[in-house]
mmCIF file of C-alpha atoms in Angstrom:
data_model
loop_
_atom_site.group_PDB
_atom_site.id
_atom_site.type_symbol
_atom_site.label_atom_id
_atom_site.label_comp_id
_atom_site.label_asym_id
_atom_site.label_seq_id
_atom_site.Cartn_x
_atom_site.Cartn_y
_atom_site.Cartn_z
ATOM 1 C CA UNK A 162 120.891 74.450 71.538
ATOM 2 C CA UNK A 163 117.402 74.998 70.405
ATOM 3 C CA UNK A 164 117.857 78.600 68.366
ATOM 4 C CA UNK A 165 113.797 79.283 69.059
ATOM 5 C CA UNK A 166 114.409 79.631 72.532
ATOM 6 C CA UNK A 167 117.063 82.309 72.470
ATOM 7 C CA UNK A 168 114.729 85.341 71.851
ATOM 8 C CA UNK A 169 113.196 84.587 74.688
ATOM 9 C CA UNK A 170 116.045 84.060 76.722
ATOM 10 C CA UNK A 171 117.446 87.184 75.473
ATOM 11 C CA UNK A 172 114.549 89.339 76.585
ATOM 12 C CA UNK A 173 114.872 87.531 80.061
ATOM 13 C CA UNK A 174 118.350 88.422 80.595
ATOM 14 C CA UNK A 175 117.916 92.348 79.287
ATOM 15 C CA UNK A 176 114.814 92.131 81.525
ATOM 16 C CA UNK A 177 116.773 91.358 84.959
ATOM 17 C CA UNK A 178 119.592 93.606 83.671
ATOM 18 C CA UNK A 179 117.336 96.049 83.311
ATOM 19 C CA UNK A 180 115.729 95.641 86.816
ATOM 20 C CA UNK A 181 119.348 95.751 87.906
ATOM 21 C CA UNK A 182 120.042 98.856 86.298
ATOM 22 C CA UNK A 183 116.940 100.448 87.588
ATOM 23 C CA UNK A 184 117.064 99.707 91.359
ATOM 24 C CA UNK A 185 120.229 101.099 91.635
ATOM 25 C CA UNK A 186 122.268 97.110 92.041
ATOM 26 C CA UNK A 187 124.754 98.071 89.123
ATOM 27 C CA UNK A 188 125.000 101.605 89.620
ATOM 28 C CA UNK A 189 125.424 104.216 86.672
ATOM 29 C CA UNK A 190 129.351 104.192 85.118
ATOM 30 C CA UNK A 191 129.728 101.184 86.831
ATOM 31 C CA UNK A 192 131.228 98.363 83.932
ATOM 32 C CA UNK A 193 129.139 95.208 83.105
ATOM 33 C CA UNK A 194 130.636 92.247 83.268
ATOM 34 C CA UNK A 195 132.077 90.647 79.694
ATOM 35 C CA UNK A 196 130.141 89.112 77.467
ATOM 36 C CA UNK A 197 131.580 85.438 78.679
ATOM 37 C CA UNK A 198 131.339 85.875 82.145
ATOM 38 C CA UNK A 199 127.464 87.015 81.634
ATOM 39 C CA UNK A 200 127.007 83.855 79.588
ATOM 40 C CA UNK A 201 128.756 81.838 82.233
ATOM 41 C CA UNK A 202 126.765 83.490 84.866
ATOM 42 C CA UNK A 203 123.167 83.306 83.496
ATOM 43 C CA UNK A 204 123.901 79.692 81.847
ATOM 44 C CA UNK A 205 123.050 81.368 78.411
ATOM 45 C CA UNK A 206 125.328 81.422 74.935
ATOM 46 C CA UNK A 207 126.992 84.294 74.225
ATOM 47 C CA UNK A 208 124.287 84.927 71.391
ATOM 48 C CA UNK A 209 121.869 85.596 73.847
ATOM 49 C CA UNK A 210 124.028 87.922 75.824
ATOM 50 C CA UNK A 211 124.946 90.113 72.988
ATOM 51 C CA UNK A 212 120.794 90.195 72.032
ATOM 52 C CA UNK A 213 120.120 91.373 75.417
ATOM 53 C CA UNK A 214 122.547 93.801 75.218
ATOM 54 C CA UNK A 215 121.739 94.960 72.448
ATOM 55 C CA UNK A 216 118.239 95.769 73.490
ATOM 56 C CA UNK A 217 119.896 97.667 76.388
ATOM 57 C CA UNK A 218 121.520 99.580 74.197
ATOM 58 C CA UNK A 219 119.193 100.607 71.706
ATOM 59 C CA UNK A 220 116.908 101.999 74.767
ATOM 60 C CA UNK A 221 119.526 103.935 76.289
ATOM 61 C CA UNK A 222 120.797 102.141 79.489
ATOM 62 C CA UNK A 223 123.933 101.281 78.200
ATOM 63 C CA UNK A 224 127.093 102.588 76.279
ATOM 64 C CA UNK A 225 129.407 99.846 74.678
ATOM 65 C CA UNK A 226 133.024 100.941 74.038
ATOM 66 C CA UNK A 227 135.365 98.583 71.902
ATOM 67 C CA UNK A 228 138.074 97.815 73.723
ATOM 68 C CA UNK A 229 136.902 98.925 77.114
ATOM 69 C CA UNK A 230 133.595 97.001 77.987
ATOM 70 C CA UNK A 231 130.314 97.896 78.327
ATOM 71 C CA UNK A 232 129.246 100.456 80.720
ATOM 72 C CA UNK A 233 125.460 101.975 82.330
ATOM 73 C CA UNK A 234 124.681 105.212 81.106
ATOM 74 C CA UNK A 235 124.167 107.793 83.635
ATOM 75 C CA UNK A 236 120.295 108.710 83.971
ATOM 76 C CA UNK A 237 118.872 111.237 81.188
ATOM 77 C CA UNK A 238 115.005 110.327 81.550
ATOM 78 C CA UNK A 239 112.967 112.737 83.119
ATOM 79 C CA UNK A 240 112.130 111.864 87.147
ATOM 80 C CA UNK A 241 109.293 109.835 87.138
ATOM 81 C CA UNK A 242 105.605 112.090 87.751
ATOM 82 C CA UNK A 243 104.179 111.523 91.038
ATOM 83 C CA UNK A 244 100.717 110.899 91.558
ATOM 84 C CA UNK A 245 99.380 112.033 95.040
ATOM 85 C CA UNK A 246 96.625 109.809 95.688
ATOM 86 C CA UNK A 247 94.804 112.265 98.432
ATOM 87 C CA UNK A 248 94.790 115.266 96.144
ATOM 88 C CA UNK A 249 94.055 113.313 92.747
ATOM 89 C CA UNK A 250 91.838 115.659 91.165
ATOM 90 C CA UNK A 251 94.004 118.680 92.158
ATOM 91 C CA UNK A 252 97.409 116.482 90.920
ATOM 92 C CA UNK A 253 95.326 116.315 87.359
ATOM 93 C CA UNK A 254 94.786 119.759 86.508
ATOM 94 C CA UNK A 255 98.225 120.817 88.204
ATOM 95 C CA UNK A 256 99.776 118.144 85.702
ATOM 96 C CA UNK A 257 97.999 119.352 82.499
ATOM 97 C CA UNK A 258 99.585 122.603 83.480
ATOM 98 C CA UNK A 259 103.009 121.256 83.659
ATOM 99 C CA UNK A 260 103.449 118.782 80.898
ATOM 100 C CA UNK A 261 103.157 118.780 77.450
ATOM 101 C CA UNK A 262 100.201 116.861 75.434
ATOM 102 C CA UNK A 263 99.730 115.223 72.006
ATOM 103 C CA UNK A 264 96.280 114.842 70.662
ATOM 104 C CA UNK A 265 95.980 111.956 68.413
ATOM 105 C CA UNK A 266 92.280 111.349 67.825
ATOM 106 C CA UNK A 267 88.954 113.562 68.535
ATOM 107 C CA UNK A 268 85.426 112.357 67.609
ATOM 108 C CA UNK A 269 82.319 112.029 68.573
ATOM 109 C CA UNK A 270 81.300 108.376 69.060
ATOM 110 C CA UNK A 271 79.053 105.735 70.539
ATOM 111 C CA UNK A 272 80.956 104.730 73.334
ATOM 112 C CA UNK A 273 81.212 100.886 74.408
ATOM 113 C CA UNK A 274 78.281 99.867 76.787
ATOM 114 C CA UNK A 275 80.627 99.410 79.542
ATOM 115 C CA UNK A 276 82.098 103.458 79.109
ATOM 116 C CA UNK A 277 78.284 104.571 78.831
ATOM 117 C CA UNK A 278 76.651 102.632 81.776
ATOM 118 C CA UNK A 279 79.855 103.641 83.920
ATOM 119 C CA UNK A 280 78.610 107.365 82.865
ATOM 120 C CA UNK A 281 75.375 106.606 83.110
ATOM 121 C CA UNK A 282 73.972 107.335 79.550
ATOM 122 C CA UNK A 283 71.210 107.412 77.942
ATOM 123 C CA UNK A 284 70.425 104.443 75.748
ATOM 124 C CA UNK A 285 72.094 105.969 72.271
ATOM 125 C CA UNK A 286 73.707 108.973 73.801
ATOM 126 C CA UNK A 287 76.973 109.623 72.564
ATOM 127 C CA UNK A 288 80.287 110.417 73.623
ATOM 128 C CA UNK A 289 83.221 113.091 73.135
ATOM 129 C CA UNK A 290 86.134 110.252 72.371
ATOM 130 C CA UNK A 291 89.780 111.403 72.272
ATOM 131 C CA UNK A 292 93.263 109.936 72.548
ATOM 132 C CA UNK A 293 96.261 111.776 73.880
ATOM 133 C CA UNK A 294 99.791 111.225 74.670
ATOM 134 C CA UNK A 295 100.605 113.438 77.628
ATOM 135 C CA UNK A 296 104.895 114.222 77.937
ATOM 136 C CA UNK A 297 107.250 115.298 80.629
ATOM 137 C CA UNK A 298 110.279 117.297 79.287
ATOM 138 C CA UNK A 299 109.126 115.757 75.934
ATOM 139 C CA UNK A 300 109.320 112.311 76.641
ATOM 140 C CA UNK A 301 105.985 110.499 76.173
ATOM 141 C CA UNK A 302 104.481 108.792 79.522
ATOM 142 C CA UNK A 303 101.242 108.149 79.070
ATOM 143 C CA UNK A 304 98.209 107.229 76.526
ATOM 144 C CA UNK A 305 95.054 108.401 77.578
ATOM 145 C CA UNK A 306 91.659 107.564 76.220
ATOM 146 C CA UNK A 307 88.732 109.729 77.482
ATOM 147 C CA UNK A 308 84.841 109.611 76.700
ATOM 148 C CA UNK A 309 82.969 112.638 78.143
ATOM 149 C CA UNK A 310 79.245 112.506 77.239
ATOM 150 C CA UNK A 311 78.135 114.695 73.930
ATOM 151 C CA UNK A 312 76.735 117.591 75.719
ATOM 152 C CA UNK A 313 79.400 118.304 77.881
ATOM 153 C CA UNK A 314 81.989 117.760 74.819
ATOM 154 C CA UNK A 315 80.309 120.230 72.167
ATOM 155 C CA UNK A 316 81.385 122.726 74.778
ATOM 156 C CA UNK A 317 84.931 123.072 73.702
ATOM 157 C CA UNK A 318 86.640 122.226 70.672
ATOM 158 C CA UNK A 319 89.869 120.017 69.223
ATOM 159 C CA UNK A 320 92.404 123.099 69.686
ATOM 160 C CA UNK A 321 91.073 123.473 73.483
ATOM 161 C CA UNK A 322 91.659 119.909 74.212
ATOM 162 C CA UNK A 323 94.981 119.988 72.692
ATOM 163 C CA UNK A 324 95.933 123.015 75.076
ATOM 164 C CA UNK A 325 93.952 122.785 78.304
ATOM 165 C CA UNK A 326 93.844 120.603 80.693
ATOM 166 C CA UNK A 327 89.937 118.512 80.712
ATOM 167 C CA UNK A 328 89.538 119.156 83.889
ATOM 168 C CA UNK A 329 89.486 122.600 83.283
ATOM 169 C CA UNK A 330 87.435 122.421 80.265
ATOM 170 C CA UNK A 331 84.664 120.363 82.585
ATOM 171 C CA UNK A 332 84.577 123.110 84.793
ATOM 172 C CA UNK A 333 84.807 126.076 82.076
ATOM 173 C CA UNK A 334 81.300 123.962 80.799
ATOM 174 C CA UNK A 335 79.299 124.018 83.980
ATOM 175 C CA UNK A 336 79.841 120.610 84.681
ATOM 176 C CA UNK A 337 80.795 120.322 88.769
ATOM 177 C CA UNK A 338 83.453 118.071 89.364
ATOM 178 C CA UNK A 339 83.166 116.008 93.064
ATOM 179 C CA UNK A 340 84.416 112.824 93.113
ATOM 180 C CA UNK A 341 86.153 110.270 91.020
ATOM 181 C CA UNK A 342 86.531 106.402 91.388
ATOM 182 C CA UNK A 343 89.585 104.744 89.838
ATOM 183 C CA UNK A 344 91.013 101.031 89.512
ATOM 184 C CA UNK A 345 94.559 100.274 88.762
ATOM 185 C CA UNK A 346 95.821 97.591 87.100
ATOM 186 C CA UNK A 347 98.626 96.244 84.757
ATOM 187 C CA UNK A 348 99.133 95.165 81.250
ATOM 188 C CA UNK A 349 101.074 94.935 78.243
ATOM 189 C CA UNK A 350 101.378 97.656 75.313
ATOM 190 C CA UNK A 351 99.509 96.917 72.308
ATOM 191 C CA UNK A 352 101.444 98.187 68.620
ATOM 192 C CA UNK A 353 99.374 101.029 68.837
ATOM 193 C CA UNK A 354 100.096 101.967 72.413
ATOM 194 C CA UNK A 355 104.130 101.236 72.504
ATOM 195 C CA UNK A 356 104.615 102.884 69.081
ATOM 196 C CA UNK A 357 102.937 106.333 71.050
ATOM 197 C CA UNK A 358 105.001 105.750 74.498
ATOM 198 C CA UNK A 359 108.197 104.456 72.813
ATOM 199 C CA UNK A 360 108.365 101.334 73.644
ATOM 200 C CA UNK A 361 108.690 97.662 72.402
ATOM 201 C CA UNK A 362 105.025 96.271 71.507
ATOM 202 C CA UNK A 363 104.260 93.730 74.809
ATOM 203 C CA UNK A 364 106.355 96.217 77.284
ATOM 204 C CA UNK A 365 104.694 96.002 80.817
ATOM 205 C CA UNK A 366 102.510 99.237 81.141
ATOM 206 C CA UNK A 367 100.128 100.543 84.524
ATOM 207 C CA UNK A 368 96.860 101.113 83.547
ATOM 208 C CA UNK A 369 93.842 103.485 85.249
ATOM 209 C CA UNK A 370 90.295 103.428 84.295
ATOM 210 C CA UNK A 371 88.610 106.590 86.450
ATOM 211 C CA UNK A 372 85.106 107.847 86.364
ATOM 212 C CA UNK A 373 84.692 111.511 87.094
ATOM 213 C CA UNK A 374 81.233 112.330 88.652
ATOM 214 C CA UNK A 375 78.989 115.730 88.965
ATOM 215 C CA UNK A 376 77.371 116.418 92.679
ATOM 216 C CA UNK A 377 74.337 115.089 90.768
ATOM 217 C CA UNK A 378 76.122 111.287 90.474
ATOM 218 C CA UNK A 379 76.070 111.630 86.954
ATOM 219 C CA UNK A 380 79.401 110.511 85.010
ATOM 220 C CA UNK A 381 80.993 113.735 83.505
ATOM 221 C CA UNK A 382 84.518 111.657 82.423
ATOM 222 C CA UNK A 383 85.293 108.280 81.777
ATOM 223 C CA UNK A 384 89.443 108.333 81.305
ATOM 224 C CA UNK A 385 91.701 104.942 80.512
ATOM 225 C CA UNK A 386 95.124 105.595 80.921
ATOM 226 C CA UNK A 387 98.396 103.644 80.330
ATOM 227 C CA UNK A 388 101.281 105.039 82.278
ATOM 228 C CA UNK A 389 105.254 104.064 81.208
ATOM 229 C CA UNK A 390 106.037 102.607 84.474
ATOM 230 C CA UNK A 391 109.417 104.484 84.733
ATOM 231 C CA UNK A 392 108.596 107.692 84.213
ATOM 232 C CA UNK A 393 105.135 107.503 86.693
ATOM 233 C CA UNK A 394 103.776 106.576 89.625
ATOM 234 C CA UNK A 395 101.680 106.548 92.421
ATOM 235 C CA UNK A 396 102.269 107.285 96.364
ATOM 236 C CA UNK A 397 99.505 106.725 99.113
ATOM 237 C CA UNK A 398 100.527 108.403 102.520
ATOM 238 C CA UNK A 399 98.807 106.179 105.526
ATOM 239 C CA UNK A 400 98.729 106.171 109.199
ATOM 240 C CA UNK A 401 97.584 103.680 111.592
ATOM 241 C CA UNK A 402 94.087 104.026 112.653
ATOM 242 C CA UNK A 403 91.860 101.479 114.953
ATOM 243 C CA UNK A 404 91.321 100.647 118.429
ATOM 244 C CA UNK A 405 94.175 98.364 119.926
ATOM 245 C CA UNK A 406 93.813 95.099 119.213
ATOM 246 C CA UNK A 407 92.566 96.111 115.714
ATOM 247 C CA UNK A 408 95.478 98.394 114.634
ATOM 248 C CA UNK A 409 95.351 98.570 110.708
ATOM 249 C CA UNK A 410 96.869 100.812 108.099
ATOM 250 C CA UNK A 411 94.318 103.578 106.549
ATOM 251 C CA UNK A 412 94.921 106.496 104.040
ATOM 252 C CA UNK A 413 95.909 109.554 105.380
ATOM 253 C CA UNK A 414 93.385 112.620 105.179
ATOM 254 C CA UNK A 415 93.837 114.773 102.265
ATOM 255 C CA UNK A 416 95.937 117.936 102.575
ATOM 256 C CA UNK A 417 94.088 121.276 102.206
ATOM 257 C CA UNK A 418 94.221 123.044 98.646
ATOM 258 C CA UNK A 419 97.145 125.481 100.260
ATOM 259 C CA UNK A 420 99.545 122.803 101.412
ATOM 260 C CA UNK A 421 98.732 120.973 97.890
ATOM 261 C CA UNK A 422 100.083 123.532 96.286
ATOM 262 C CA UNK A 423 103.123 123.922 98.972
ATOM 263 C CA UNK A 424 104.099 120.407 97.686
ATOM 264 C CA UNK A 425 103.561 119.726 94.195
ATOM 265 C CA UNK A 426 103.742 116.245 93.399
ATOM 266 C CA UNK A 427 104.123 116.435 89.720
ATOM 267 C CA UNK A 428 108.169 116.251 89.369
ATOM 268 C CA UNK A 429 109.721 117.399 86.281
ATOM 269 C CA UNK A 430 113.452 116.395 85.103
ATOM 270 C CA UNK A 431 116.269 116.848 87.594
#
């Protein structure tokens, strides 16, 4: 048995017991199978089994009673938030009212040249940089990094970004708010990052880079965020749109401001 392999193995196996878990395939109070029959099952040593479930168990998933088995834990996590992709900028300020937000850093900086030609910047014009971690319930699900050029930042202070939503501050300064453009990704949490969210460093993370813009085209927010997978995500609605023959899925047309706020799509905990 080569002993360098079975960290890695270990991971793998908490990994697709964890996916397991999650889409609902061993359902919660349902027992696990034993220890052997795992390590029969997934052709690993028992070693391996007990490492992944130990990592199960020290996140949660998973109670394990001597002389009984091992068991899933019934759900305590908050519902995952729900980002409505056709009402994004109303979703954001509707979410800074409803969770709860750590500020970590605030600064002014020179931003990197890709932040300040995304915003459009002057050449040596700096930026308002902060970090935050923003919570649902009080469980941490995302790490957000935003650059808002100087002028615009000196307009509130550290205590007003640790209580207001940015959005909100944007507007409070003057600064219009029209459109944004965003790109999703994934990656993997940094020390840094998985120490904030509560996670192990390499976890699997979504990540968002959006840049806010004024009627005038100019960039008023540059945000990077890293979401916890299981406690957010996004939804698109689409319908079909096209002449026949050339069918094709489109999004749907954003709801008015009323019938956003008919159906919030920020969920809290059950």
């Amino acid at each position: 048995m080569d002993v360098s392999l079975e960290p890695l193995k270990a991971r793998r196996l908490a990994l697709l017991l964890r996916e397991r878990i999650a889409s609902g395939e061993i359902a919660p109070g349902s027992r696990l199978a034993s220890e052997p029959a795992l390590a029969l099952e997934h052709g690993v040593s028992r070693v391996t089994v007990r490492r992944a479930l130990d990592s199960l168990a020290s996140d949660g998933l998973i109670d394990r009673r001597v002389g009984a088995g091992t068991f899933v834990r019934e759900p305590e996590a908050p519902k995952p938030i729900v980002a409505d992709f056709a009402n994004m900028l109303t979703h954001l300020v509707e979410m800074g009212r409803r969770t709860g937000v750590h500020l970590l850093s605030f600064s002014y900086v020179h931003p990197p040249e890709a932040v300040a030609h995304s915003l459009g910047l002057a050449a040596g014009e700096r930026t308002q940089r902060s970090v935050r971690v923003r919570l649902i319930d009080g469980q941490p699900f995302s790490y957000l990094t935003t650059h808002v050029p100087e002028r615009i930042g000196l307009t509130y202070s550290e205590s007003d970004l640790a209580s207001v939503p940015l959005l909100s501050l944007l507007e409070r300064s003057g600064a219009a708010v029209e459109r944004a453009s965003q790109t999703i990704s994934a990656t993997l949490a940094s020390p840094d990052v998985a120490e904030a969210l509560g996670l192990e460093i390499g976890s699997p993370l979504l990540s968002l880079t959006r840049v806010v813009f004024g009627p005038d085209g100019r960039g008023v927010e540059h945000l990077h965020a890293l979401y916890r997978p299981d406690r957010y995500s996004f939804q698109m609605e689409l319908h079909r749109a096209g002449d026949a023959g050339e069918r094709r899925w489109s999004p749907a047309p954003a709801r008015t401001a009323e019938s956003a706020d008919a159906v919030p799509t920020a969920v809290g905990a059950a």
